[in-house]
């Protein structure tokens, strides 16, 4: 009954979507925001306690889980399944490699790299994560770089790649709806269209909205800090940040209306070119030889430390650190919980722009290309910042800026270079474009998750989600300014708690993929034998020699057979294969 009424409302509003997923997701988003504004302290405390329990008791699960996913992706790409396409066997990619890379990167962690490219290495440089390491020493600098690359390198892109592979495989190869629930078809079957499937989809939509709100908040605070840095008379106030969100939401909505091919693709290409230009300027203006030497060396140190970091849980911290365990909960575990809330958004987005690519191409491209760019980015910005701050010294002006306000790190760093004002202005524009690109990409994907189709929905439908994302981020900033509560911090607590069930869902995606690939291989072998038996029957009717698995009279034009060993029949050979 309720579903029928929602159908009527959706038709009257001119929507083309699943009304239950659309209206329930929108209602829960509004309800959460209202409750948070009315009861900020109790809600914040509840989610804060939940986050504390998760990072303390299940931090190891997050760290081990992402490493297991990375191993699985490497296996499936190198296995016999690597040649399968995300779509029909005759499908081919819709986008060239350059545009594909620009879209997947700009829609992914572009804002995060701009925010943390200087701030994270400097943070670990001054406060080493490992016991017994002297702050600001050469050892602290190398550890800071390795840990930063671990946090935002292969493991971060693993969290995006696994759901992207699963969506691409089930949606484009098996023609299932473009929803998170479709990935679990091997287990749920037709139940993906019922209450269980819709619950999964609603949760994925909410996780995407909340995860994006944190990223938009980080971007807004950095843009505000940049404007204040360029124009000291303009305070980085709550209302300045709300104005920034309003303007950039309008830019994102304009791109949403233009669609994926014209809007997101064009904005992503412009964005990545500006970011690369900024990086090249720092490389040339800084100690170029030192940075060029650090690129291969940092790759080597990262790969050397990767195995240990991939399983490191700081288990000995109660015996080696005065503060006990806690560093990893504030950094790596939070990163994984936060990033996984983006997994539905990035997974669907990556699948949408990767249709026609093989599993091997997809995994290699999504894992390796952005990771290599991330390494170069952190080397150029991170090593430059640590060198300027004084390796082997007591810290400098950049470390002081990070302690005061993390958002100031990048702009304090630019002060050490020529044309600092111009470069800071360009950086503000790059962050703003990353902001808009993430927002319009997420809006298009949320609309797809609700509609269950890769086709663009009505304009009003897509604009609704774009405006909602901006309104959610702006409301939380206003909440923090008016009530003296930290709205973004409260949301960070929320997405850490929400991140746990989404993390479990992504874990189950891996088993769903294994089950589906095994079934596809068996079906292919059975189809091959069915063709062989049909040829044998035709040969017998024509009076030709009987076809056998190893017979010398085999027609050379026939398809190769799976060998039938001595004492086996064809059915046994199928099972063995």
Protein backbone atom coordinates (compact mmCIF):
# COMPACT_ATOMS: atom_id res chain seq x y z
CA UNK A 1 0.00 0.00 0.00
CA UNK A 2 2.73 2.44 1.05
CA UNK A 3 4.76 1.56 -2.03
CA UNK A 4 1.80 2.32 -4.28
CA UNK A 5 1.31 5.73 -2.69
CA UNK A 6 5.01 6.54 -3.09
CA UNK A 7 4.77 5.54 -6.75
CA UNK A 8 1.96 8.05 -7.22
CA UNK A 9 3.97 10.81 -5.51
CA UNK A 10 7.04 10.02 -7.63
CA UNK A 11 5.01 10.22 -10.86
CA UNK A 12 3.43 13.51 -9.86
CA UNK A 13 6.88 14.96 -9.13
CA UNK A 14 8.18 13.74 -12.48
CA UNK A 15 10.74 11.37 -10.93
CA UNK A 16 12.12 8.20 -12.51
CA UNK A 17 13.45 6.22 -9.59
CA UNK A 18 12.67 3.52 -7.05
CA UNK A 19 10.33 5.55 -4.79
CA UNK A 20 11.08 3.57 -1.62
CA UNK A 21 14.85 3.95 -1.91
CA UNK A 22 14.58 7.61 -2.95
CA UNK A 23 12.06 8.86 -0.39
CA UNK A 24 13.29 6.76 2.57
CA UNK A 25 16.90 7.84 1.98
CA UNK A 26 15.90 11.50 1.70
CA UNK A 27 13.68 11.29 4.80
CA UNK A 28 16.36 9.61 6.91
CA UNK A 29 18.92 12.21 5.84
CA UNK A 30 16.61 15.05 6.91
CA UNK A 31 15.62 13.25 10.13
CA UNK A 32 19.23 12.68 11.10
CA UNK A 33 20.07 16.32 10.49
CA UNK A 34 17.09 17.57 12.53
CA UNK A 35 17.88 15.26 15.46
CA UNK A 36 21.53 16.27 15.37
CA UNK A 37 20.60 19.95 15.47
CA UNK A 38 18.14 19.45 18.36
CA UNK A 39 20.30 17.08 20.42
CA UNK A 40 23.89 17.73 19.31
CA UNK A 41 25.58 16.75 22.58
CA UNK A 42 23.82 13.40 23.32
CA UNK A 43 24.02 12.29 19.69
CA UNK A 44 27.65 13.34 19.46
CA UNK A 45 28.49 11.49 22.68
CA UNK A 46 26.71 8.32 21.53
CA UNK A 47 28.51 8.21 18.22
CA UNK A 48 31.78 9.24 19.88
CA UNK A 49 31.55 6.28 22.26
CA UNK A 50 30.65 4.03 19.35
CA UNK A 51 33.66 5.20 17.36
CA UNK A 52 35.95 4.73 20.38
CA UNK A 53 34.74 1.14 20.81
CA UNK A 54 35.13 0.35 17.11
CA UNK A 55 38.67 1.70 16.68
CA UNK A 56 39.80 0.10 19.97
CA UNK A 57 38.28 -3.35 19.52
CA UNK A 58 37.93 -3.70 15.74
CA UNK A 59 40.79 -1.60 14.41
CA UNK A 60 42.67 -4.81 13.61
CA UNK A 61 39.72 -5.98 11.51
CA UNK A 62 39.83 -2.87 9.32
CA UNK A 63 43.59 -3.13 8.80
CA UNK A 64 43.60 -6.87 8.07
CA UNK A 65 40.48 -6.61 5.91
CA UNK A 66 41.86 -4.05 3.44
CA UNK A 67 45.06 -6.09 3.08
CA UNK A 68 43.02 -9.22 2.31
CA UNK A 69 41.09 -7.27 -0.35
CA UNK A 70 44.36 -6.14 -1.96
CA UNK A 71 45.62 -9.73 -2.14
CA UNK A 72 42.30 -10.86 -3.64
CA UNK A 73 42.40 -8.16 -6.33
CA UNK A 74 45.96 -9.11 -7.30
CA UNK A 75 44.92 -12.76 -7.55
CA UNK A 76 41.79 -12.18 -9.65
CA UNK A 77 43.66 -9.86 -12.05
CA UNK A 78 46.46 -12.37 -12.63
CA UNK A 79 44.18 -15.42 -12.73
CA UNK A 80 42.33 -17.00 -15.67
CA UNK A 81 39.46 -14.58 -14.92
CA UNK A 82 41.53 -11.52 -15.79
CA UNK A 83 40.46 -11.57 -19.45
CA UNK A 84 36.73 -11.29 -18.64
CA UNK A 85 35.20 -7.94 -19.58
CA UNK A 86 32.99 -5.69 -17.50
CA UNK A 87 30.23 -6.13 -20.02
CA UNK A 88 29.59 -8.47 -22.97
CA UNK A 89 32.62 -10.17 -24.50
CA UNK A 90 32.53 -7.78 -27.46
CA UNK A 91 32.28 -4.62 -25.31
CA UNK A 92 35.03 -1.99 -25.54
CA UNK A 93 35.89 1.01 -23.29
CA UNK A 94 33.85 4.18 -23.79
CA UNK A 95 36.61 6.56 -22.61
CA UNK A 96 40.26 6.93 -23.55
CA UNK A 97 42.91 6.18 -20.94
CA UNK A 98 43.68 9.85 -20.16
CA UNK A 99 40.04 10.89 -19.62
CA UNK A 100 39.39 7.65 -17.69
CA UNK A 101 42.30 8.30 -15.34
CA UNK A 102 41.33 11.95 -14.86
CA UNK A 103 37.74 11.06 -13.94
CA UNK A 104 38.59 8.23 -11.56
CA UNK A 105 41.24 10.33 -9.82
CA UNK A 106 39.33 13.60 -9.60
CA UNK A 107 36.19 11.80 -8.42
CA UNK A 108 38.24 9.89 -5.84
CA UNK A 109 40.72 11.45 -3.44
CA UNK A 110 41.79 14.63 -5.21
CA UNK A 111 40.47 16.80 -2.37
CA UNK A 112 42.17 14.55 0.19
CA UNK A 113 45.56 14.82 -1.51
CA UNK A 114 45.29 18.60 -1.66
CA UNK A 115 44.43 18.70 2.02
CA UNK A 116 46.94 16.13 3.32
CA UNK A 117 49.77 16.37 0.76
CA UNK A 118 51.75 18.57 3.15
CA UNK A 119 49.84 18.16 6.41
CA UNK A 120 50.14 14.38 6.90
CA UNK A 121 53.89 13.96 6.28
CA UNK A 122 54.58 17.01 8.46
CA UNK A 123 52.29 15.62 11.21
CA UNK A 124 54.14 12.27 11.28
CA UNK A 125 57.48 14.07 10.92
CA UNK A 126 56.88 15.96 14.17
CA UNK A 127 54.99 13.16 15.95
CA UNK A 128 56.47 9.84 14.76
CA UNK A 129 54.01 6.93 14.84
CA UNK A 130 56.71 4.42 15.81
CA UNK A 131 58.19 4.25 19.30
CA UNK A 132 61.81 5.30 19.78
CA UNK A 133 62.02 7.52 16.69
CA UNK A 134 63.34 11.04 17.23
CA UNK A 135 60.98 13.78 15.91
CA UNK A 136 62.26 15.70 12.86
CA UNK A 137 65.07 13.19 12.29
CA UNK A 138 65.91 11.59 8.93
CA UNK A 139 64.37 8.35 10.18
CA UNK A 140 61.19 10.20 11.18
CA UNK A 141 61.03 11.75 7.69
CA UNK A 142 61.28 8.39 5.92
CA UNK A 143 58.71 6.84 8.27
CA UNK A 144 56.40 9.82 7.73
CA UNK A 145 56.53 9.31 3.97
CA UNK A 146 55.97 5.54 4.14
CA UNK A 147 53.01 5.87 6.49
CA UNK A 148 51.45 8.65 4.38
CA UNK A 149 51.74 6.50 1.25
CA UNK A 150 50.31 3.53 3.12
CA UNK A 151 47.32 5.57 4.24
CA UNK A 152 46.57 7.05 0.80
CA UNK A 153 48.22 4.68 -1.67
CA UNK A 154 47.41 1.11 -2.70
CA UNK A 155 45.20 0.39 0.30
CA UNK A 156 42.94 3.40 -0.19
CA UNK A 157 42.44 2.56 -3.87
CA UNK A 158 41.82 -1.08 -2.92
CA UNK A 159 38.76 0.10 -0.98
CA UNK A 160 37.49 1.72 -4.21
CA UNK A 161 38.60 -1.01 -6.63
CA UNK A 162 36.86 -4.01 -5.04
CA UNK A 163 33.31 -2.59 -5.14
CA UNK A 164 34.01 -1.04 -8.54
CA UNK A 165 34.98 -4.44 -9.91
CA UNK A 166 31.94 -6.09 -8.32
CA UNK A 167 29.51 -3.47 -9.70
CA UNK A 168 31.03 -3.60 -13.17
CA UNK A 169 30.90 -7.40 -13.25
CA UNK A 170 27.34 -7.90 -12.00
CA UNK A 171 25.72 -4.84 -13.58
CA UNK A 172 27.34 -4.83 -17.03
CA UNK A 173 28.18 -8.49 -17.52
CA UNK A 174 25.03 -9.97 -15.97
CA UNK A 175 22.56 -7.13 -16.64
CA UNK A 176 21.51 -6.59 -13.02
CA UNK A 177 20.23 -3.21 -11.73
CA UNK A 178 22.88 -0.62 -10.91
CA UNK A 179 22.50 -0.98 -7.15
CA UNK A 180 24.70 -2.17 -4.31
CA UNK A 181 22.27 -5.02 -3.61
CA UNK A 182 22.92 -6.50 -7.09
CA UNK A 183 26.44 -7.45 -6.01
CA UNK A 184 24.94 -9.95 -3.57
CA UNK A 185 22.81 -11.74 -6.17
CA UNK A 186 24.76 -15.03 -5.83
CA UNK A 187 23.55 -15.21 -2.23
CA UNK A 188 20.24 -13.28 -2.20
CA UNK A 189 18.96 -14.19 -5.69
CA UNK A 190 15.61 -12.45 -6.33
CA UNK A 191 15.55 -11.07 -2.78
CA UNK A 192 17.72 -8.20 -4.02
CA UNK A 193 14.43 -6.69 -5.29
CA UNK A 194 12.75 -7.00 -1.88
CA UNK A 195 13.13 -5.42 1.59
CA UNK A 196 16.62 -6.85 2.18
CA UNK A 197 17.99 -5.47 -1.08
CA UNK A 198 16.37 -2.07 -0.58
CA UNK A 199 17.73 -1.82 2.96
CA UNK A 200 21.23 -2.40 1.62
CA UNK A 201 20.70 0.26 -1.06
CA UNK A 202 19.29 2.84 1.36
CA UNK A 203 22.22 2.33 3.70
CA UNK A 204 24.64 2.75 0.79
CA UNK A 205 23.00 6.04 -0.23
CA UNK A 206 23.21 7.42 3.32
CA UNK A 207 26.81 6.30 3.72
CA UNK A 208 27.72 8.07 0.48
CA UNK A 209 26.04 11.31 1.56
CA UNK A 210 27.69 11.34 4.99
CA UNK A 211 31.12 10.36 3.68
CA UNK A 212 30.98 13.09 1.07
CA UNK A 213 29.92 15.68 3.66
CA UNK A 214 33.17 15.13 5.60
CA UNK A 215 35.26 15.58 2.46
CA UNK A 216 33.35 18.69 1.48
CA UNK A 217 33.87 20.05 4.97
CA UNK A 218 37.63 19.50 4.72
CA UNK A 219 37.72 21.15 1.31
CA UNK A 220 35.66 24.11 2.50
CA UNK A 221 37.86 24.69 5.54
CA UNK A 222 40.95 24.66 3.32
CA UNK A 223 39.42 27.05 0.78
CA UNK A 224 38.39 29.36 3.64
CA UNK A 225 41.91 29.20 5.08
CA UNK A 226 43.32 30.02 1.64
CA UNK A 227 41.04 33.04 1.21
CA UNK A 228 41.96 34.27 4.67
CA UNK A 229 45.63 33.76 3.82
CA UNK A 230 45.28 35.80 0.61
CA UNK A 231 42.92 38.40 2.13
CA UNK A 232 43.69 38.68 5.87
CA UNK A 233 40.78 41.05 6.40
CA UNK A 234 38.36 38.22 5.48
CA UNK A 235 37.87 35.90 8.44
CA UNK A 236 37.56 32.17 7.84
CA UNK A 237 34.19 32.25 9.56
CA UNK A 238 31.22 29.92 9.52
CA UNK A 239 29.37 32.16 7.08
CA UNK A 240 32.34 32.40 4.71
CA UNK A 241 32.45 28.59 4.56
CA UNK A 242 28.68 28.44 4.01
CA UNK A 243 29.07 30.91 1.15
CA UNK A 244 31.87 28.79 -0.33
CA UNK A 245 29.66 25.69 -0.19
CA UNK A 246 26.79 27.59 -1.79
CA UNK A 247 28.89 28.80 -4.72
CA UNK A 248 30.58 25.47 -5.34
CA UNK A 249 27.32 23.56 -5.01
CA UNK A 250 25.96 25.79 -7.78
CA UNK A 251 29.00 24.88 -9.92
CA UNK A 252 28.49 21.20 -9.17
CA UNK A 253 24.78 21.38 -10.01
CA UNK A 254 25.63 23.03 -13.35
CA UNK A 255 27.95 20.13 -14.11
CA UNK A 256 25.27 17.66 -12.99
CA UNK A 257 22.80 19.12 -15.47
CA UNK A 258 25.39 18.78 -18.24
CA UNK A 259 25.78 15.08 -17.43
CA UNK A 260 28.68 12.64 -17.16
CA UNK A 261 30.15 13.00 -20.64
CA UNK A 262 30.04 16.81 -20.86
CA UNK A 263 30.08 17.92 -17.23
CA UNK A 264 32.11 15.51 -15.10
CA UNK A 265 34.53 14.56 -17.90
CA UNK A 266 35.31 18.18 -18.82
CA UNK A 267 35.62 19.34 -15.21
CA UNK A 268 37.85 16.37 -14.33
CA UNK A 269 40.22 17.00 -17.24
CA UNK A 270 40.61 20.69 -16.34
CA UNK A 271 41.08 19.80 -12.70
CA UNK A 272 43.78 17.19 -13.16
CA UNK A 273 45.74 19.43 -15.57
CA UNK A 274 45.77 22.27 -13.02
CA UNK A 275 46.85 19.91 -10.23
CA UNK A 276 49.67 18.48 -12.35
CA UNK A 277 50.76 22.01 -13.27
CA UNK A 278 50.89 22.96 -9.59
CA UNK A 279 52.96 19.87 -8.79
CA UNK A 280 55.41 20.54 -11.64
CA UNK A 281 55.87 24.13 -10.41
CA UNK A 282 56.85 22.89 -6.93
CA UNK A 283 59.15 20.26 -8.45
CA UNK A 284 60.97 22.85 -10.58
CA UNK A 285 61.03 25.63 -7.96
CA UNK A 286 62.17 23.38 -5.15
CA UNK A 287 65.24 21.17 -4.81
CA UNK A 288 64.57 19.35 -8.10
CA UNK A 289 67.49 16.91 -7.92
CA UNK A 290 66.64 15.94 -4.34
CA UNK A 291 62.98 15.32 -5.25
CA UNK A 292 63.83 13.33 -8.41
CA UNK A 293 66.11 11.13 -6.32
CA UNK A 294 63.38 10.72 -3.73
CA UNK A 295 60.77 9.46 -6.22
CA UNK A 296 62.41 6.04 -6.85
CA UNK A 297 63.79 5.87 -3.32
CA UNK A 298 60.39 6.57 -1.73
CA UNK A 299 58.80 3.94 -3.98
CA UNK A 300 61.42 1.43 -2.81
CA UNK A 301 61.05 2.31 0.88
CA UNK A 302 57.24 2.18 0.56
CA UNK A 303 57.33 -1.26 -1.08
CA UNK A 304 59.89 -2.43 1.46
CA UNK A 305 57.75 -1.27 4.39
CA UNK A 306 54.40 -2.21 2.80
CA UNK A 307 54.18 -5.77 4.15
CA UNK A 308 54.90 -4.70 7.70
CA UNK A 309 52.55 -1.71 7.54
CA UNK A 310 49.79 -3.81 5.95
CA UNK A 311 49.62 -5.96 9.09
CA UNK A 312 50.83 -3.46 11.70
CA UNK A 313 48.35 -2.91 14.54
CA UNK A 314 50.58 -1.09 17.04
CA UNK A 315 49.93 -4.00 19.40
CA UNK A 316 52.98 -3.24 21.55
CA UNK A 317 51.97 0.39 22.17
CA UNK A 318 50.86 -0.22 25.80
CA UNK A 319 54.48 -1.15 26.56
CA UNK A 320 56.31 1.30 24.27
CA UNK A 321 54.26 4.53 24.26
CA UNK A 322 53.27 6.79 27.13
CA UNK A 323 49.82 7.36 25.65
CA UNK A 324 49.29 3.69 24.84
CA UNK A 325 47.30 2.68 21.77
CA UNK A 326 45.50 5.40 19.89
CA UNK A 327 47.61 6.77 17.04
CA UNK A 328 46.35 4.22 14.54
CA UNK A 329 42.75 4.78 15.58
CA UNK A 330 43.08 8.48 14.79
CA UNK A 331 44.79 7.90 11.46
CA UNK A 332 44.71 4.56 9.60
CA UNK A 333 41.54 3.08 11.10
CA UNK A 334 39.68 6.35 10.68
CA UNK A 335 40.90 6.60 7.07
CA UNK A 336 39.62 3.09 6.30
CA UNK A 337 36.26 3.68 8.00
CA UNK A 338 35.85 7.04 6.27
CA UNK A 339 37.02 5.80 2.87
CA UNK A 340 34.74 2.77 2.93
CA UNK A 341 31.69 5.07 3.23
CA UNK A 342 32.75 6.29 -0.23
CA UNK A 343 32.96 2.70 -1.53
CA UNK A 344 29.38 2.55 -2.93
CA UNK A 345 29.79 5.95 -4.64
CA UNK A 346 33.27 5.29 -6.03
CA UNK A 347 32.44 1.69 -6.91
CA UNK A 348 29.43 2.64 -9.02
CA UNK A 349 31.26 5.62 -10.52
CA UNK A 350 34.31 3.52 -11.46
CA UNK A 351 32.11 0.79 -12.92
CA UNK A 352 30.16 3.36 -14.95
CA UNK A 353 33.28 4.87 -16.55
CA UNK A 354 35.05 1.48 -16.97
CA UNK A 355 32.44 -0.51 -18.90
CA UNK A 356 34.11 -2.61 -21.58
CA UNK A 357 37.50 -2.96 -19.86
CA UNK A 358 38.78 -6.36 -18.78
CA UNK A 359 39.12 -7.29 -15.13
CA UNK A 360 42.90 -7.18 -15.52
CA UNK A 361 42.83 -3.73 -17.12
CA UNK A 362 40.44 -2.41 -14.51
CA UNK A 363 42.38 -3.64 -11.48
CA UNK A 364 45.76 -2.59 -12.86
CA UNK A 365 44.49 0.82 -13.95
CA UNK A 366 42.51 1.72 -10.83
CA UNK A 367 45.11 0.40 -8.39
CA UNK A 368 48.41 1.33 -10.00
CA UNK A 369 47.89 4.58 -11.93
CA UNK A 370 46.39 6.66 -9.07
CA UNK A 371 48.82 5.10 -6.58
CA UNK A 372 51.79 6.11 -8.73
CA UNK A 373 50.41 9.64 -9.02
CA UNK A 374 49.85 9.70 -5.23
CA UNK A 375 53.47 8.70 -4.63
CA UNK A 376 54.81 11.44 -6.89
CA UNK A 377 52.44 13.98 -5.30
CA UNK A 378 53.53 13.13 -1.75
CA UNK A 379 57.19 13.09 -2.71
CA UNK A 380 56.99 16.54 -4.30
CA UNK A 381 54.89 18.17 -1.57
CA UNK A 382 55.74 16.07 1.48
CA UNK A 383 59.51 15.82 1.05
CA UNK A 384 59.71 19.48 0.01
CA UNK A 385 57.84 20.48 3.19
CA UNK A 386 59.99 18.31 5.46
CA UNK A 387 63.19 19.57 3.83
CA UNK A 388 62.07 23.19 4.26
CA UNK A 389 61.11 22.50 7.88
CA UNK A 390 64.58 21.17 8.62
CA UNK A 391 65.38 17.45 8.58
CA UNK A 392 67.54 16.81 11.62
CA UNK A 393 66.41 20.03 13.30
CA UNK A 394 63.65 20.99 15.72
CA UNK A 395 60.81 21.74 13.32
CA UNK A 396 59.92 24.93 11.54
CA UNK A 397 57.17 27.24 10.40
CA UNK A 398 55.20 24.55 8.54
CA UNK A 399 55.07 22.28 11.59
CA UNK A 400 53.88 25.23 13.65
CA UNK A 401 51.10 25.91 11.12
CA UNK A 402 49.93 22.28 11.27
CA UNK A 403 49.71 22.47 15.06
CA UNK A 404 47.58 25.63 14.81
CA UNK A 405 45.32 24.63 11.90
CA UNK A 406 45.88 21.70 9.55
CA UNK A 407 44.09 23.58 6.76
CA UNK A 408 46.86 26.22 6.78
CA UNK A 409 49.65 23.73 6.06
CA UNK A 410 49.50 23.98 2.26
CA UNK A 411 49.43 27.78 2.18
CA UNK A 412 52.24 28.15 4.71
CA UNK A 413 54.20 25.77 2.52
CA UNK A 414 53.58 27.93 -0.57
CA UNK A 415 55.00 30.97 1.24
CA UNK A 416 58.44 29.39 0.84
CA UNK A 417 58.23 29.58 -2.99
CA UNK A 418 58.26 32.42 -5.54
CA UNK A 419 54.92 33.89 -6.64
CA UNK A 420 53.41 32.56 -3.40
CA UNK A 421 50.22 34.62 -3.70
CA UNK A 422 49.55 33.44 -7.26
CA UNK A 423 50.26 29.80 -6.39
CA UNK A 424 48.04 29.98 -3.32
CA UNK A 425 45.24 31.39 -5.48
CA UNK A 426 45.64 28.58 -8.00
CA UNK A 427 45.59 26.05 -5.16
CA UNK A 428 42.28 27.48 -3.91
CA UNK A 429 40.83 27.03 -7.41
CA UNK A 430 42.15 23.44 -7.64
CA UNK A 431 40.63 22.54 -4.27
CA UNK A 432 37.36 24.16 -5.35
CA UNK A 433 37.30 22.16 -8.59
CA UNK A 434 38.07 18.94 -6.74
CA UNK A 435 35.20 19.86 -4.41
CA UNK A 436 32.80 20.41 -7.33
CA UNK A 437 33.95 17.29 -9.18
CA UNK A 438 33.43 15.06 -6.14
CA UNK A 439 30.03 16.62 -5.51
CA UNK A 440 28.69 16.25 -9.05
CA UNK A 441 30.12 12.73 -9.39
CA UNK A 442 28.51 11.67 -6.11
CA UNK A 443 25.18 13.25 -7.06
CA UNK A 444 25.06 11.34 -10.34
CA UNK A 445 25.97 8.10 -8.58
CA UNK A 446 23.43 8.52 -5.75
CA UNK A 447 20.79 9.10 -8.42
CA UNK A 448 21.91 5.90 -10.18
CA UNK A 449 21.78 3.95 -6.90
CA UNK A 450 18.20 5.07 -6.35
CA UNK A 451 17.07 4.46 -9.95
CA UNK A 452 19.01 1.23 -10.48
CA UNK A 453 20.10 2.26 -13.98
CA UNK A 454 23.25 3.87 -15.44
CA UNK A 455 21.09 6.22 -17.49
CA UNK A 456 20.82 9.80 -16.27
CA UNK A 457 17.56 10.47 -14.46
CA UNK A 458 15.43 13.60 -14.83
CA UNK A 459 17.34 16.81 -14.22
CA UNK A 460 15.29 17.72 -11.14
CA UNK A 461 16.13 14.36 -9.62
CA UNK A 462 19.88 14.78 -10.06
CA UNK A 463 19.80 18.40 -8.91
CA UNK A 464 17.98 17.33 -5.73
CA UNK A 465 20.91 15.17 -4.63
CA UNK A 466 23.46 17.83 -5.56
CA UNK A 467 21.63 20.45 -3.50
CA UNK A 468 21.11 17.96 -0.66
CA UNK A 469 24.83 17.25 -0.38
CA UNK A 470 25.67 20.94 -0.21
CA UNK A 471 22.85 21.59 2.26
CA UNK A 472 24.01 18.73 4.50
CA UNK A 473 27.59 20.01 4.65
CA UNK A 474 26.46 23.64 5.13
CA UNK A 475 24.00 22.73 7.89
CA UNK A 476 26.69 20.90 9.83
CA UNK A 477 29.03 23.88 9.55
CA UNK A 478 26.26 26.21 10.74
CA UNK A 479 25.52 23.79 13.58
CA UNK A 480 29.12 23.98 14.73
CA UNK A 481 29.16 27.79 14.54
CA UNK A 482 25.80 28.50 16.18
CA UNK A 483 25.88 25.91 18.98
CA UNK A 484 29.66 25.91 19.48
CA UNK A 485 29.51 22.21 18.66
CA UNK A 486 31.85 20.74 16.09
CA UNK A 487 29.39 19.57 13.46
CA UNK A 488 32.02 18.05 11.18
CA UNK A 489 33.62 16.21 14.08
CA UNK A 490 30.20 14.81 14.97
CA UNK A 491 29.75 13.64 11.40
CA UNK A 492 33.18 12.00 11.49
CA UNK A 493 32.02 10.03 14.51
CA UNK A 494 28.89 9.03 12.62
CA UNK A 495 30.62 7.82 9.49
CA UNK A 496 33.10 5.78 11.52
CA UNK A 497 30.16 3.94 13.06
CA UNK A 498 28.38 3.69 9.69
CA UNK A 499 31.65 2.58 8.13
CA UNK A 500 31.67 -0.73 10.07
CA UNK A 501 28.57 -2.31 8.46
CA UNK A 502 29.58 -0.93 5.04
CA UNK A 503 33.03 -2.46 5.59
CA UNK A 504 31.37 -5.81 6.26
CA UNK A 505 29.27 -5.43 3.09
CA UNK A 506 32.39 -4.80 1.00
CA UNK A 507 34.02 -7.85 2.60
CA UNK A 508 31.03 -9.94 1.49
CA UNK A 509 31.40 -8.54 -2.05
CA UNK A 510 34.68 -10.43 -2.30
CA UNK A 511 33.00 -13.77 -1.52
CA UNK A 512 30.16 -12.94 -3.89
CA UNK A 513 32.69 -12.33 -6.68
CA UNK A 514 34.45 -15.64 -5.95
CA UNK A 515 31.16 -17.53 -6.10
CA UNK A 516 30.05 -15.83 -9.33
CA UNK A 517 33.40 -16.31 -11.11
CA UNK A 518 33.48 -19.99 -10.15
CA UNK A 519 29.96 -20.42 -11.49
CA UNK A 520 30.86 -18.65 -14.73
CA UNK A 521 33.88 -20.87 -15.29
CA UNK A 522 31.86 -24.02 -14.77
CA UNK A 523 29.17 -22.77 -17.14
CA UNK A 524 31.83 -22.02 -19.78
CA UNK A 525 33.26 -25.54 -19.50
CA UNK A 526 29.82 -27.09 -19.71
CA UNK A 527 29.03 -24.97 -22.78
CA UNK A 528 32.29 -26.08 -24.37
CA UNK A 529 31.46 -29.74 -23.82
CA UNK A 530 27.91 -29.20 -25.09
CA UNK A 531 29.39 -27.87 -28.32
CA UNK A 532 31.76 -30.83 -28.56
CA UNK A 533 28.95 -33.35 -28.06
CA UNK A 534 26.84 -31.58 -30.69
CA UNK A 535 29.72 -31.84 -33.18
CA UNK A 536 30.13 -35.54 -32.38
CA UNK A 537 26.47 -36.18 -33.02
CA UNK A 538 26.66 -34.39 -36.34
CA UNK A 539 29.78 -36.34 -37.28
CA UNK A 540 28.09 -39.63 -36.45
CA UNK A 541 25.12 -38.74 -38.61
CA UNK A 542 27.49 -38.00 -41.49
CA UNK A 543 29.27 -41.31 -40.93
CA UNK A 544 32.54 -39.74 -39.80
CA UNK A 545 34.78 -41.22 -37.13
CA UNK A 546 33.60 -40.65 -33.61
CA UNK A 547 35.16 -37.63 -31.84
CA UNK A 548 37.10 -38.55 -28.71
CA UNK A 549 39.04 -36.50 -26.26
CA UNK A 550 42.40 -37.69 -27.58
CA UNK A 551 41.44 -39.39 -30.80
CA UNK A 552 43.83 -39.24 -33.79
CA UNK A 553 40.92 -38.85 -36.20
CA UNK A 554 39.86 -35.54 -34.72
CA UNK A 555 38.88 -32.85 -37.19
CA UNK A 556 41.67 -30.21 -36.99
CA UNK A 557 39.06 -27.44 -37.30
CA UNK A 558 37.24 -28.50 -34.16
CA UNK A 559 37.61 -26.54 -30.91
CA UNK A 560 40.24 -27.92 -28.50
CA UNK A 561 38.84 -30.25 -25.88
CA UNK A 562 39.46 -30.34 -22.16
CA UNK A 563 41.59 -33.52 -21.86
CA UNK A 564 39.76 -36.60 -20.67
CA UNK A 565 42.19 -38.65 -18.62
CA UNK A 566 42.29 -42.41 -18.55
CA UNK A 567 39.40 -43.89 -16.62
CA UNK A 568 37.30 -40.71 -16.87
CA UNK A 569 34.15 -39.94 -18.72
CA UNK A 570 33.28 -36.46 -19.99
CA UNK A 571 31.21 -35.56 -16.91
CA UNK A 572 34.15 -36.40 -14.63
CA UNK A 573 36.39 -34.22 -16.79
CA UNK A 574 33.98 -31.29 -16.35
CA UNK A 575 34.06 -31.68 -12.56
CA UNK A 576 37.84 -31.97 -12.51
CA UNK A 577 38.27 -28.91 -14.72
